[in-house]
Amino acid sequence: MKRFIKTAISIVLSALMTMSVGVLAFGEANLPLRQTFEEANAVVDWVNGSVTISYDGNNWVFTPGETVAQRNGVEIELSTPILLVDGRTFISADDLAMIRGEQAKPFDQTIELATQLALEMMAEFGVTGASIAFVDAESGFSWTQGFGYADSVNGLVADEYTLFQIGSTSKPFTAIAIMQLVEQGVIDLDELIVTYLPEFSMLPSFRFGGNSDNVTTRMLLSNTSGVPSEFARGNMSITGYYYQGLMNGGLLEFLSLSEMSFEEGTMYEYSNMGWALLGIIAARMSGYTNYFEGFVLLTQENIFAPLGMERSSFVLSEDMTNIAMSYLMAGQQDDFTILASDLPAGSMFSNAHDMARFMHTLLGDGTIGGNRLLEQETIAYMMQSHTDHVDTDIFLEAYGLGFLKMASAITAGIQTVGHGGTLTHYHTEMILSPESGLGVFVTTNSVTGAAITTSLASAILDAAVTEKNIDIPRDDAGVIDDLISLALEAMADMSAGYLATEDFKQWVGDYHFVPEIIGEVFTLSHFGIGVNEDGLATIAMGHIVLGLIEMPLTYYEGRWFFGFDPISFGINDQGDRFLNVWGTNFVMELDGI
């Protein structure tokens, strides 16, 4: 693969580290910050309680007591805090050496590429705002940057502190909340969850059987539990109102009347309801009786605060500012929508600054700023595959415990882990390369952002691996061809479909979503039940992100299914025909959509 041409960068600390005289030491491992830089002809001053240094076109900021320095606005993690003794600041010799190494390889080419690609792709697809974080955990390097607008109507530009809704990229945080309790001996991954939630029960799958009493925490974390994928009621709101009823009883009640998707531990199905259950378990086993509020508090106290993720939260509060508004595309602002019920599955707000700290922690030794998140071995275990024994989706290589082990990036064949996230208007991708210590986070606030987040994050990671000159084993190119072949085979199988019965034909028509909770919205605006030219039963989904999608329905012993999920038809008290899927009713529109 073509390598970037290396260039020699002349910077202040390179010269400083060659000095052998004229430098006073505090102890044996610390150097006086002001004197060291001034002897290199730098301009040094105190501004707002921090030491600011200007030299050779670079601007540095060092704050006493902090383990983060800034070079031209880019954060660099320090191993020890800047010391303040008798009015003088000191930096450790190790940190000076580390910083010197960073400046010799500051990923200029990667950042240039990331900036160019972000601007071009946002313009091409009409994306209003985006924010990017890139880290090299081995050296403590961070680059964070906002692009476009958080709120173009009011002229608020996006920056590294702008809060975006990161959707299912929240799931690794929920998994960490569980694994912290595992490390404490409070939860056992292979213990039955009825031990922690005696109220939990489900009916066996109509097609595949199953016993919900056998579901374990590991199964929930790896999406192999048989708990169905969705519960739509109360999920999305345009009023800012949070529906606590789901986590505080509603979900368990709904599941007790619902069928499992399959026998526990035998298949893989991405399950937001399973993640909501994990949040309930974490809150209960942490001593909370209000599981909604408890989950918010425990993630704040045990994850965000220790990591210095000062603006991240699973709920939106009045004191949170600089928020990325909702857009269909550039110039088309839409109702601001939040995930209002199953918080652990995907309601988190975060920004590039905070996510850079998170990636440093995951790719490092499990600590940041002297605070430990998890043991390094625990994080590595979470990133291993825990789905090798089950049938998985064709595009899924493996799922760990809250982390997706992604099929190799098409551009470089780099083995990665991470997690993406999609809400109505917000799209996010986090990709980590544990072998190289590199991580990328990309988030956007437009429906059209779905087209750029994954490809942009992959391109940045590929460029960084190349610039860092890391020799990572690459996958055989045939892997991608195999995946494509499997996809084509699967689509061919799906196209076989099932012939519509006479009874089914009476339900043909268009169905629209009817809110039952104030401010409730749904990403699937409508369903269309139909019969195609071959006489097959079909369902067409009007998705606000993906557009109109038509898929065949499956049939088993007198019941129709949409994937693993059953669809039921009926007539309500007002005489309207309706269909029910994912616990949500859609009413037929007699005059069409």
PDB file of C-alpha atoms in Angstrom, residues 183-462:
ATOM      1  CA  GLU A 183     -15.825  -6.846  38.181  1.00  0.00           C
ATOM      2  CA  GLN A 184     -17.327  -6.064  41.581  1.00  0.00           C
ATOM      3  CA  GLY A 185     -18.825  -9.559  41.812  1.00  0.00           C
ATOM      4  CA  VAL A 186     -22.390  -8.200  41.873  1.00  0.00           C
ATOM      5  CA  ILE A 187     -23.346  -9.715  38.498  1.00  0.00           C
ATOM      6  CA  ASP A 188     -22.263 -12.981  36.879  1.00  0.00           C
ATOM      7  CA  LEU A 189     -22.354 -13.010  33.069  1.00  0.00           C
ATOM      8  CA  ASP A 190     -23.694 -16.568  32.972  1.00  0.00           C
ATOM      9  CA  GLU A 191     -26.199 -16.221  35.808  1.00  0.00           C
ATOM     10  CA  LEU A 192     -29.858 -16.354  34.777  1.00  0.00           C
ATOM     11  CA  ILE A 193     -31.306 -12.842  34.608  1.00  0.00           C
ATOM     12  CA  VAL A 194     -34.376 -13.976  36.542  1.00  0.00           C
ATOM     13  CA  THR A 195     -31.970 -14.018  39.482  1.00  0.00           C
ATOM     14  CA  TYR A 196     -31.725 -10.245  39.117  1.00  0.00           C
ATOM     15  CA  LEU A 197     -35.182  -9.620  37.602  1.00  0.00           C
ATOM     16  CA  PRO A 198     -37.620 -12.249  38.951  1.00  0.00           C
ATOM     17  CA  GLU A 199     -40.447 -10.439  37.111  1.00  0.00           C
ATOM     18  CA  PHE A 200     -38.901 -11.201  33.720  1.00  0.00           C
ATOM     19  CA  SER A 201     -40.734 -13.786  31.636  1.00  0.00           C
ATOM     20  CA  MET A 202     -41.672 -14.382  28.016  1.00  0.00           C
ATOM     21  CA  LEU A 203     -43.685 -16.875  26.031  1.00  0.00           C
ATOM     22  CA  PRO A 204     -41.804 -19.391  23.843  1.00  0.00           C
ATOM     23  CA  SER A 205     -41.333 -18.543  20.195  1.00  0.00           C
ATOM     24  CA  PHE A 206     -44.208 -19.828  18.085  1.00  0.00           C
ATOM     25  CA  ARG A 207     -41.691 -21.125  15.552  1.00  0.00           C
ATOM     26  CA  PHE A 208     -38.499 -21.845  17.489  1.00  0.00           C
ATOM     27  CA  GLY A 209     -39.488 -22.494  21.087  1.00  0.00           C
ATOM     28  CA  GLY A 210     -37.265 -21.237  23.877  1.00  0.00           C
ATOM     29  CA  ASN A 211     -37.427 -20.729  27.629  1.00  0.00           C
ATOM     30  CA  SER A 212     -36.961 -17.185  28.937  1.00  0.00           C
ATOM     31  CA  ASP A 213     -35.931 -18.561  32.345  1.00  0.00           C
ATOM     32  CA  ASN A 214     -32.639 -19.626  30.726  1.00  0.00           C
ATOM     33  CA  VAL A 215     -31.661 -16.168  29.403  1.00  0.00           C
ATOM     34  CA  THR A 216     -28.350 -14.908  30.830  1.00  0.00           C
ATOM     35  CA  THR A 217     -26.693 -11.497  31.042  1.00  0.00           C
ATOM     36  CA  ARG A 218     -24.104 -12.615  28.483  1.00  0.00           C
ATOM     37  CA  MET A 219     -26.904 -13.384  26.022  1.00  0.00           C
ATOM     38  CA  LEU A 220     -28.379  -9.909  26.430  1.00  0.00           C
ATOM     39  CA  LEU A 221     -24.965  -8.264  25.950  1.00  0.00           C
ATOM     40  CA  SER A 222     -24.279 -10.272  22.782  1.00  0.00           C
ATOM     41  CA  ASN A 223     -27.803  -9.993  21.278  1.00  0.00           C
ATOM     42  CA  THR A 224     -28.364 -13.770  21.438  1.00  0.00           C
ATOM     43  CA  SER A 225     -31.086 -13.867  24.119  1.00  0.00           C
ATOM     44  CA  GLY A 226     -34.186 -14.309  21.965  1.00  0.00           C
ATOM     45  CA  VAL A 227     -35.648 -11.075  23.352  1.00  0.00           C
ATOM     46  CA  PRO A 228     -37.297  -9.369  20.340  1.00  0.00           C
ATOM     47  CA  SER A 229     -35.713  -6.429  18.629  1.00  0.00           C
ATOM     48  CA  GLU A 230     -38.079  -3.529  19.278  1.00  0.00           C
ATOM     49  CA  PHE A 231     -40.726  -2.006  21.465  1.00  0.00           C
ATOM     50  CA  ALA A 232     -41.812   1.138  19.656  1.00  0.00           C
ATOM     51  CA  ARG A 233     -44.307   2.567  22.116  1.00  0.00           C
ATOM     52  CA  GLY A 234     -43.067   5.863  23.576  1.00  0.00           C
ATOM     53  CA  ASN A 235     -39.599   5.634  22.080  1.00  0.00           C
ATOM     54  CA  MET A 236     -39.371   8.935  20.194  1.00  0.00           C
ATOM     55  CA  SER A 237     -40.638  12.320  21.379  1.00  0.00           C
ATOM     56  CA  ILE A 238     -40.643  15.847  19.930  1.00  0.00           C
ATOM     57  CA  THR A 239     -41.624  17.502  23.232  1.00  0.00           C
ATOM     58  CA  GLY A 240     -38.512  16.759  25.298  1.00  0.00           C
ATOM     59  CA  TYR A 241     -40.703  14.615  27.555  1.00  0.00           C
ATOM     60  CA  TYR A 242     -39.104  11.398  28.810  1.00  0.00           C
ATOM     61  CA  TYR A 243     -41.350   8.373  29.256  1.00  0.00           C
ATOM     62  CA  GLN A 244     -40.053   6.594  32.372  1.00  0.00           C
ATOM     63  CA  GLY A 245     -42.797   3.991  32.300  1.00  0.00           C
ATOM     64  CA  LEU A 246     -40.954   1.642  29.949  1.00  0.00           C
ATOM     65  CA  MET A 247     -37.972   1.023  32.227  1.00  0.00           C
ATOM     66  CA  ASN A 248     -40.091   1.196  35.387  1.00  0.00           C
ATOM     67  CA  GLY A 249     -42.399  -1.703  34.597  1.00  0.00           C
ATOM     68  CA  GLY A 250     -43.845  -1.229  31.121  1.00  0.00           C
ATOM     69  CA  LEU A 251     -41.203  -3.253  29.321  1.00  0.00           C
ATOM     70  CA  LEU A 252     -41.373  -6.215  31.692  1.00  0.00           C
ATOM     71  CA  GLU A 253     -45.170  -6.230  31.433  1.00  0.00           C
ATOM     72  CA  PHE A 254     -45.038  -6.103  27.640  1.00  0.00           C
ATOM     73  CA  LEU A 255     -42.483  -8.913  27.446  1.00  0.00           C
ATOM     74  CA  SER A 256     -44.515 -11.159  29.743  1.00  0.00           C
ATOM     75  CA  LEU A 257     -47.242 -11.181  27.063  1.00  0.00           C
ATOM     76  CA  SER A 258     -44.837 -11.467  24.112  1.00  0.00           C
ATOM     77  CA  GLU A 259     -43.123 -14.359  22.366  1.00  0.00           C
ATOM     78  CA  MET A 260     -39.397 -14.819  22.185  1.00  0.00           C
ATOM     79  CA  SER A 261     -37.892 -14.448  18.719  1.00  0.00           C
ATOM     80  CA  PHE A 262     -36.018 -17.759  18.967  1.00  0.00           C
ATOM     81  CA  GLU A 263     -34.618 -20.239  21.429  1.00  0.00           C
ATOM     82  CA  GLU A 264     -32.180 -18.484  23.744  1.00  0.00           C
ATOM     83  CA  GLY A 265     -28.500 -18.700  22.794  1.00  0.00           C
ATOM     84  CA  THR A 266     -29.069 -20.201  19.329  1.00  0.00           C
ATOM     85  CA  MET A 267     -29.280 -17.164  17.030  1.00  0.00           C
ATOM     86  CA  TYR A 268     -28.316 -13.511  16.799  1.00  0.00           C
ATOM     87  CA  GLU A 269     -30.843 -10.668  16.608  1.00  0.00           C
ATOM     88  CA  TYR A 270     -30.012  -7.074  17.437  1.00  0.00           C
ATOM     89  CA  SER A 271     -32.344  -6.301  20.325  1.00  0.00           C
ATOM     90  CA  ASN A 272     -32.966  -2.825  21.704  1.00  0.00           C
ATOM     91  CA  MET A 273     -35.344  -4.320  24.241  1.00  0.00           C
ATOM     92  CA  GLY A 274     -32.518  -6.547  25.465  1.00  0.00           C
ATOM     93  CA  TRP A 275     -30.399  -3.449  26.072  1.00  0.00           C
ATOM     94  CA  ALA A 276     -33.233  -1.766  27.946  1.00  0.00           C
ATOM     95  CA  LEU A 277     -33.329  -4.850  30.187  1.00  0.00           C
ATOM     96  CA  LEU A 278     -29.581  -4.506  30.790  1.00  0.00           C
ATOM     97  CA  GLY A 279     -30.098  -0.934  31.952  1.00  0.00           C
ATOM     98  CA  ILE A 280     -32.824  -2.071  34.336  1.00  0.00           C
ATOM     99  CA  ILE A 281     -30.540  -4.798  35.718  1.00  0.00           C
ATOM    100  CA  ALA A 282     -27.645  -2.355  36.187  1.00  0.00           C
ATOM    101  CA  ALA A 283     -29.882   0.115  38.044  1.00  0.00           C
ATOM    102  CA  ARG A 284     -31.509  -2.506  40.261  1.00  0.00           C
ATOM    103  CA  MET A 285     -28.237  -4.207  41.159  1.00  0.00           C
ATOM    104  CA  SER A 286     -26.782  -0.779  41.981  1.00  0.00           C
ATOM    105  CA  GLY A 287     -29.519  -0.258  44.561  1.00  0.00           C
ATOM    106  CA  TYR A 288     -31.949   1.977  42.672  1.00  0.00           C
ATOM    107  CA  THR A 289     -35.735   1.461  42.719  1.00  0.00           C
ATOM    108  CA  ASN A 290     -36.456   3.967  39.950  1.00  0.00           C
ATOM    109  CA  TYR A 291     -34.600   2.226  37.149  1.00  0.00           C
ATOM    110  CA  PHE A 292     -34.869   5.102  34.672  1.00  0.00           C
ATOM    111  CA  GLU A 293     -33.378   7.676  37.036  1.00  0.00           C
ATOM    112  CA  GLY A 294     -30.985   5.129  38.526  1.00  0.00           C
ATOM    113  CA  PHE A 295     -29.490   4.271  35.171  1.00  0.00           C
ATOM    114  CA  VAL A 296     -28.895   7.961  34.425  1.00  0.00           C
ATOM    115  CA  LEU A 297     -27.220   8.503  37.800  1.00  0.00           C
ATOM    116  CA  LEU A 298     -25.013   5.408  37.785  1.00  0.00           C
ATOM    117  CA  THR A 299     -23.643   6.112  34.295  1.00  0.00           C
ATOM    118  CA  GLN A 300     -22.951   9.694  35.317  1.00  0.00           C
ATOM    119  CA  GLU A 301     -21.199   8.711  38.540  1.00  0.00           C
ATOM    120  CA  ASN A 302     -19.358   5.603  37.355  1.00  0.00           C
ATOM    121  CA  ILE A 303     -18.516   6.406  33.725  1.00  0.00           C
ATOM    122  CA  PHE A 304     -18.868  10.020  32.607  1.00  0.00           C
ATOM    123  CA  ALA A 305     -17.496  11.762  35.705  1.00  0.00           C
ATOM    124  CA  PRO A 306     -14.408   9.551  36.160  1.00  0.00           C
ATOM    125  CA  LEU A 307     -13.536   9.823  32.456  1.00  0.00           C
ATOM    126  CA  GLY A 308     -13.940  13.603  32.398  1.00  0.00           C
ATOM    127  CA  MET A 309     -16.810  13.328  29.899  1.00  0.00           C
ATOM    128  CA  GLU A 310     -18.289  16.459  31.417  1.00  0.00           C
ATOM    129  CA  ARG A 311     -21.025  17.133  28.855  1.00  0.00           C
ATOM    130  CA  SER A 312     -22.140  13.565  28.129  1.00  0.00           C
ATOM    131  CA  SER A 313     -25.445  12.253  29.461  1.00  0.00           C
ATOM    132  CA  PHE A 314     -28.189   9.730  28.748  1.00  0.00           C
ATOM    133  CA  VAL A 315     -30.853  12.430  29.206  1.00  0.00           C
ATOM    134  CA  LEU A 316     -31.180  16.003  27.978  1.00  0.00           C
ATOM    135  CA  SER A 317     -31.336  18.591  30.755  1.00  0.00           C
ATOM    136  CA  GLU A 318     -32.057  22.317  30.801  1.00  0.00           C
ATOM    137  CA  ASP A 319     -28.448  23.259  31.526  1.00  0.00           C
ATOM    138  CA  MET A 320     -27.112  21.461  28.439  1.00  0.00           C
ATOM    139  CA  THR A 321     -26.247  23.926  25.665  1.00  0.00           C
ATOM    140  CA  ASN A 322     -24.607  23.844  22.237  1.00  0.00           C
ATOM    141  CA  ILE A 323     -26.849  21.029  21.013  1.00  0.00           C
ATOM    142  CA  ALA A 324     -26.965  19.885  17.399  1.00  0.00           C
ATOM    143  CA  MET A 325     -30.502  20.447  16.117  1.00  0.00           C
ATOM    144  CA  SER A 326     -32.389  17.967  13.903  1.00  0.00           C
ATOM    145  CA  TYR A 327     -32.195  18.328  10.130  1.00  0.00           C
ATOM    146  CA  LEU A 328     -33.572  16.419   7.178  1.00  0.00           C
ATOM    147  CA  MET A 329     -30.700  17.871   5.170  1.00  0.00           C
ATOM    148  CA  ALA A 330     -28.779  21.137   4.950  1.00  0.00           C
ATOM    149  CA  GLY A 331     -31.217  24.038   5.107  1.00  0.00           C
ATOM    150  CA  GLN A 332     -34.170  21.879   6.199  1.00  0.00           C
ATOM    151  CA  GLN A 333     -34.512  21.886   9.977  1.00  0.00           C
ATOM    152  CA  ASP A 334     -37.017  19.414  11.416  1.00  0.00           C
ATOM    153  CA  ASP A 335     -38.673  18.891  14.806  1.00  0.00           C
ATOM    154  CA  PHE A 336     -36.043  18.212  17.475  1.00  0.00           C
ATOM    155  CA  THR A 337     -36.572  14.570  18.418  1.00  0.00           C
ATOM    156  CA  ILE A 338     -35.193  12.580  21.350  1.00  0.00           C
ATOM    157  CA  LEU A 339     -35.187   8.896  22.260  1.00  0.00           C
ATOM    158  CA  ALA A 340     -37.534   9.116  25.230  1.00  0.00           C
ATOM    159  CA  SER A 341     -37.929   5.670  26.796  1.00  0.00           C
ATOM    160  CA  ASP A 342     -35.371   2.861  26.400  1.00  0.00           C
ATOM    161  CA  LEU A 343     -32.351   4.985  27.353  1.00  0.00           C
ATOM    162  CA  PRO A 344     -29.752   2.162  27.585  1.00  0.00           C
ATOM    163  CA  ALA A 345     -30.311   1.197  23.946  1.00  0.00           C
ATOM    164  CA  GLY A 346     -29.415   4.546  22.423  1.00  0.00           C
ATOM    165  CA  SER A 347     -30.401   7.853  24.036  1.00  0.00           C
ATOM    166  CA  MET A 348     -26.952   9.216  24.898  1.00  0.00           C
ATOM    167  CA  PHE A 349     -25.773  12.759  24.101  1.00  0.00           C
ATOM    168  CA  SER A 350     -22.039  13.263  23.627  1.00  0.00           C
ATOM    169  CA  ASN A 351     -19.444  15.199  21.661  1.00  0.00           C
ATOM    170  CA  ALA A 352     -16.105  14.702  19.969  1.00  0.00           C
ATOM    171  CA  HIS A 353     -14.136  16.003  22.967  1.00  0.00           C
ATOM    172  CA  ASP A 354     -15.716  13.512  25.386  1.00  0.00           C
ATOM    173  CA  MET A 355     -15.616  10.603  22.938  1.00  0.00           C
ATOM    174  CA  ALA A 356     -11.897  11.183  22.371  1.00  0.00           C
ATOM    175  CA  ARG A 357     -11.350  10.621  26.095  1.00  0.00           C
ATOM    176  CA  PHE A 358     -13.514   7.496  25.934  1.00  0.00           C
ATOM    177  CA  MET A 359     -11.518   6.053  23.023  1.00  0.00           C
ATOM    178  CA  HIS A 360      -8.225   6.793  24.786  1.00  0.00           C
ATOM    179  CA  THR A 361      -9.489   4.832  27.783  1.00  0.00           C
ATOM    180  CA  LEU A 362     -10.645   1.828  25.742  1.00  0.00           C
ATOM    181  CA  LEU A 363      -7.493   1.666  23.628  1.00  0.00           C
ATOM    182  CA  GLY A 364      -5.154   2.344  26.542  1.00  0.00           C
ATOM    183  CA  ASP A 365      -4.968   0.576  29.868  1.00  0.00           C
ATOM    184  CA  GLY A 366      -8.543   1.269  30.975  1.00  0.00           C
ATOM    185  CA  THR A 367      -7.643   4.486  32.787  1.00  0.00           C
ATOM    186  CA  ILE A 368      -7.550   8.189  32.023  1.00  0.00           C
ATOM    187  CA  GLY A 369      -6.395  10.982  34.290  1.00  0.00           C
ATOM    188  CA  GLY A 370      -5.649   8.426  36.994  1.00  0.00           C
ATOM    189  CA  ASN A 371      -9.247   7.126  37.026  1.00  0.00           C
ATOM    190  CA  ARG A 372      -9.950   3.521  36.081  1.00  0.00           C
ATOM    191  CA  LEU A 373     -12.998   2.604  34.008  1.00  0.00           C
ATOM    192  CA  LEU A 374     -12.430  -1.160  33.796  1.00  0.00           C
ATOM    193  CA  GLU A 375      -9.488  -3.509  33.949  1.00  0.00           C
ATOM    194  CA  GLN A 376      -7.654  -3.684  30.641  1.00  0.00           C
ATOM    195  CA  GLU A 377      -8.338  -7.431  30.470  1.00  0.00           C
ATOM    196  CA  THR A 378     -12.068  -6.821  30.876  1.00  0.00           C
ATOM    197  CA  ILE A 379     -12.149  -4.357  27.978  1.00  0.00           C
ATOM    198  CA  ALA A 380     -10.256  -6.813  25.761  1.00  0.00           C
ATOM    199  CA  TYR A 381     -12.721  -9.547  26.730  1.00  0.00           C
ATOM    200  CA  MET A 382     -15.672  -7.336  25.774  1.00  0.00           C
ATOM    201  CA  MET A 383     -14.153  -6.800  22.333  1.00  0.00           C
ATOM    202  CA  GLN A 384     -13.814 -10.535  21.668  1.00  0.00           C
ATOM    203  CA  SER A 385     -16.511 -12.406  19.770  1.00  0.00           C
ATOM    204  CA  HIS A 386     -19.267 -13.898  21.902  1.00  0.00           C
ATOM    205  CA  THR A 387     -21.415 -15.040  18.962  1.00  0.00           C
ATOM    206  CA  ASP A 388     -19.203 -17.708  17.385  1.00  0.00           C
ATOM    207  CA  HIS A 389     -21.668 -20.440  18.379  1.00  0.00           C
ATOM    208  CA  VAL A 390     -24.780 -18.915  16.782  1.00  0.00           C
ATOM    209  CA  ASP A 391     -26.149 -18.031  13.380  1.00  0.00           C
ATOM    210  CA  THR A 392     -25.283 -14.403  12.633  1.00  0.00           C
ATOM    211  CA  ASP A 393     -26.241 -11.832  10.041  1.00  0.00           C
ATOM    212  CA  ILE A 394     -24.259 -12.126   6.814  1.00  0.00           C
ATOM    213  CA  PHE A 395     -22.584  -8.740   7.269  1.00  0.00           C
ATOM    214  CA  LEU A 396     -21.762  -9.378  10.915  1.00  0.00           C
ATOM    215  CA  GLU A 397     -18.432 -10.983  11.644  1.00  0.00           C
ATOM    216  CA  ALA A 398     -19.102 -11.222  15.359  1.00  0.00           C
ATOM    217  CA  TYR A 399     -20.597  -9.334  18.289  1.00  0.00           C
ATOM    218  CA  GLY A 400     -18.793  -9.000  21.587  1.00  0.00           C
ATOM    219  CA  LEU A 401     -20.226  -7.640  24.826  1.00  0.00           C
ATOM    220  CA  GLY A 402     -21.479  -4.271  23.644  1.00  0.00           C
ATOM    221  CA  PHE A 403     -18.974  -4.020  20.789  1.00  0.00           C
ATOM    222  CA  LEU A 404     -19.412  -5.031  17.194  1.00  0.00           C
ATOM    223  CA  LYS A 405     -16.401  -6.864  15.757  1.00  0.00           C
ATOM    224  CA  MET A 406     -16.758  -5.394  12.313  1.00  0.00           C
ATOM    225  CA  ALA A 407     -16.042  -7.170   9.100  1.00  0.00           C
ATOM    226  CA  SER A 408     -12.764  -5.754   7.822  1.00  0.00           C
ATOM    227  CA  ALA A 409     -12.873  -2.237   6.474  1.00  0.00           C
ATOM    228  CA  ILE A 410     -13.226  -2.460   2.699  1.00  0.00           C
ATOM    229  CA  THR A 411     -10.631   0.260   2.096  1.00  0.00           C
ATOM    230  CA  ALA A 412      -7.807  -1.329   4.042  1.00  0.00           C
ATOM    231  CA  GLY A 413      -8.816  -4.705   5.418  1.00  0.00           C
ATOM    232  CA  ILE A 414      -8.136  -3.478   8.953  1.00  0.00           C
ATOM    233  CA  GLN A 415      -9.690  -5.539  11.731  1.00  0.00           C
ATOM    234  CA  THR A 416     -11.758  -3.231  13.909  1.00  0.00           C
ATOM    235  CA  VAL A 417     -14.289  -3.134  16.704  1.00  0.00           C
ATOM    236  CA  GLY A 418     -16.721  -0.396  17.609  1.00  0.00           C
ATOM    237  CA  HIS A 419     -20.356   0.554  17.304  1.00  0.00           C
ATOM    238  CA  GLY A 420     -22.524   2.724  15.113  1.00  0.00           C
ATOM    239  CA  GLY A 421     -25.704   4.545  15.990  1.00  0.00           C
ATOM    240  CA  THR A 422     -28.751   5.757  14.068  1.00  0.00           C
ATOM    241  CA  LEU A 423     -31.701   7.817  15.221  1.00  0.00           C
ATOM    242  CA  THR A 424     -34.172   9.727  13.094  1.00  0.00           C
ATOM    243  CA  HIS A 425     -31.832  12.596  12.252  1.00  0.00           C
ATOM    244  CA  TYR A 426     -28.559  11.555  13.867  1.00  0.00           C
ATOM    245  CA  HIS A 427     -25.949   9.114  12.588  1.00  0.00           C
ATOM    246  CA  THR A 428     -22.758   8.075  14.341  1.00  0.00           C
ATOM    247  CA  GLU A 429     -19.833   5.702  13.852  1.00  0.00           C
ATOM    248  CA  MET A 430     -17.070   4.784  16.276  1.00  0.00           C
ATOM    249  CA  ILE A 431     -14.305   2.544  14.913  1.00  0.00           C
ATOM    250  CA  LEU A 432     -11.387   1.289  16.999  1.00  0.00           C
ATOM    251  CA  SER A 433      -8.253  -0.553  15.916  1.00  0.00           C
ATOM    252  CA  PRO A 434      -6.869  -2.167  19.086  1.00  0.00           C
ATOM    253  CA  GLU A 435      -3.782  -3.444  17.249  1.00  0.00           C
ATOM    254  CA  SER A 436      -2.677   0.076  16.319  1.00  0.00           C
ATOM    255  CA  GLY A 437      -4.158   2.017  19.235  1.00  0.00           C
ATOM    256  CA  LEU A 438      -6.107   4.221  16.822  1.00  0.00           C
ATOM    257  CA  GLY A 439      -9.738   5.271  17.109  1.00  0.00           C
ATOM    258  CA  VAL A 440     -12.182   7.416  15.105  1.00  0.00           C
ATOM    259  CA  PHE A 441     -15.567   8.895  16.029  1.00  0.00           C
ATOM    260  CA  VAL A 442     -17.826  10.625  13.482  1.00  0.00           C
ATOM    261  CA  THR A 443     -21.304  12.005  14.190  1.00  0.00           C
ATOM    262  CA  THR A 444     -23.822  14.055  12.168  1.00  0.00           C
ATOM    263  CA  ASN A 445     -27.183  15.762  12.710  1.00  0.00           C
ATOM    264  CA  SER A 446     -28.939  15.213   9.368  1.00  0.00           C
ATOM    265  CA  VAL A 447     -30.973  12.380   7.898  1.00  0.00           C
ATOM    266  CA  THR A 448     -28.592  12.475   4.937  1.00  0.00           C
ATOM    267  CA  GLY A 449     -25.665  11.879   7.308  1.00  0.00           C
ATOM    268  CA  ALA A 450     -26.428   8.167   7.068  1.00  0.00           C
ATOM    269  CA  ALA A 451     -24.548   8.202   3.763  1.00  0.00           C
ATOM    270  CA  ILE A 452     -21.235   9.445   5.156  1.00  0.00           C
ATOM    271  CA  THR A 453     -20.517   8.453   8.771  1.00  0.00           C
ATOM    272  CA  THR A 454     -19.190   4.919   8.283  1.00  0.00           C
ATOM    273  CA  SER A 455     -17.270   5.598   5.072  1.00  0.00           C
ATOM    274  CA  LEU A 456     -15.719   8.767   6.509  1.00  0.00           C
ATOM    275  CA  ALA A 457     -14.668   7.048   9.744  1.00  0.00           C
ATOM    276  CA  SER A 458     -13.167   4.130   7.807  1.00  0.00           C
ATOM    277  CA  ALA A 459     -11.226   6.447   5.501  1.00  0.00           C
ATOM    278  CA  ILE A 460      -9.772   8.373   8.442  1.00  0.00           C
ATOM    279  CA  LEU A 461      -8.712   5.173  10.204  1.00  0.00           C
ATOM    280  CA  ASP A 462      -7.145   3.812   7.032  1.00  0.00           C
TER     281      ASP A 462
END
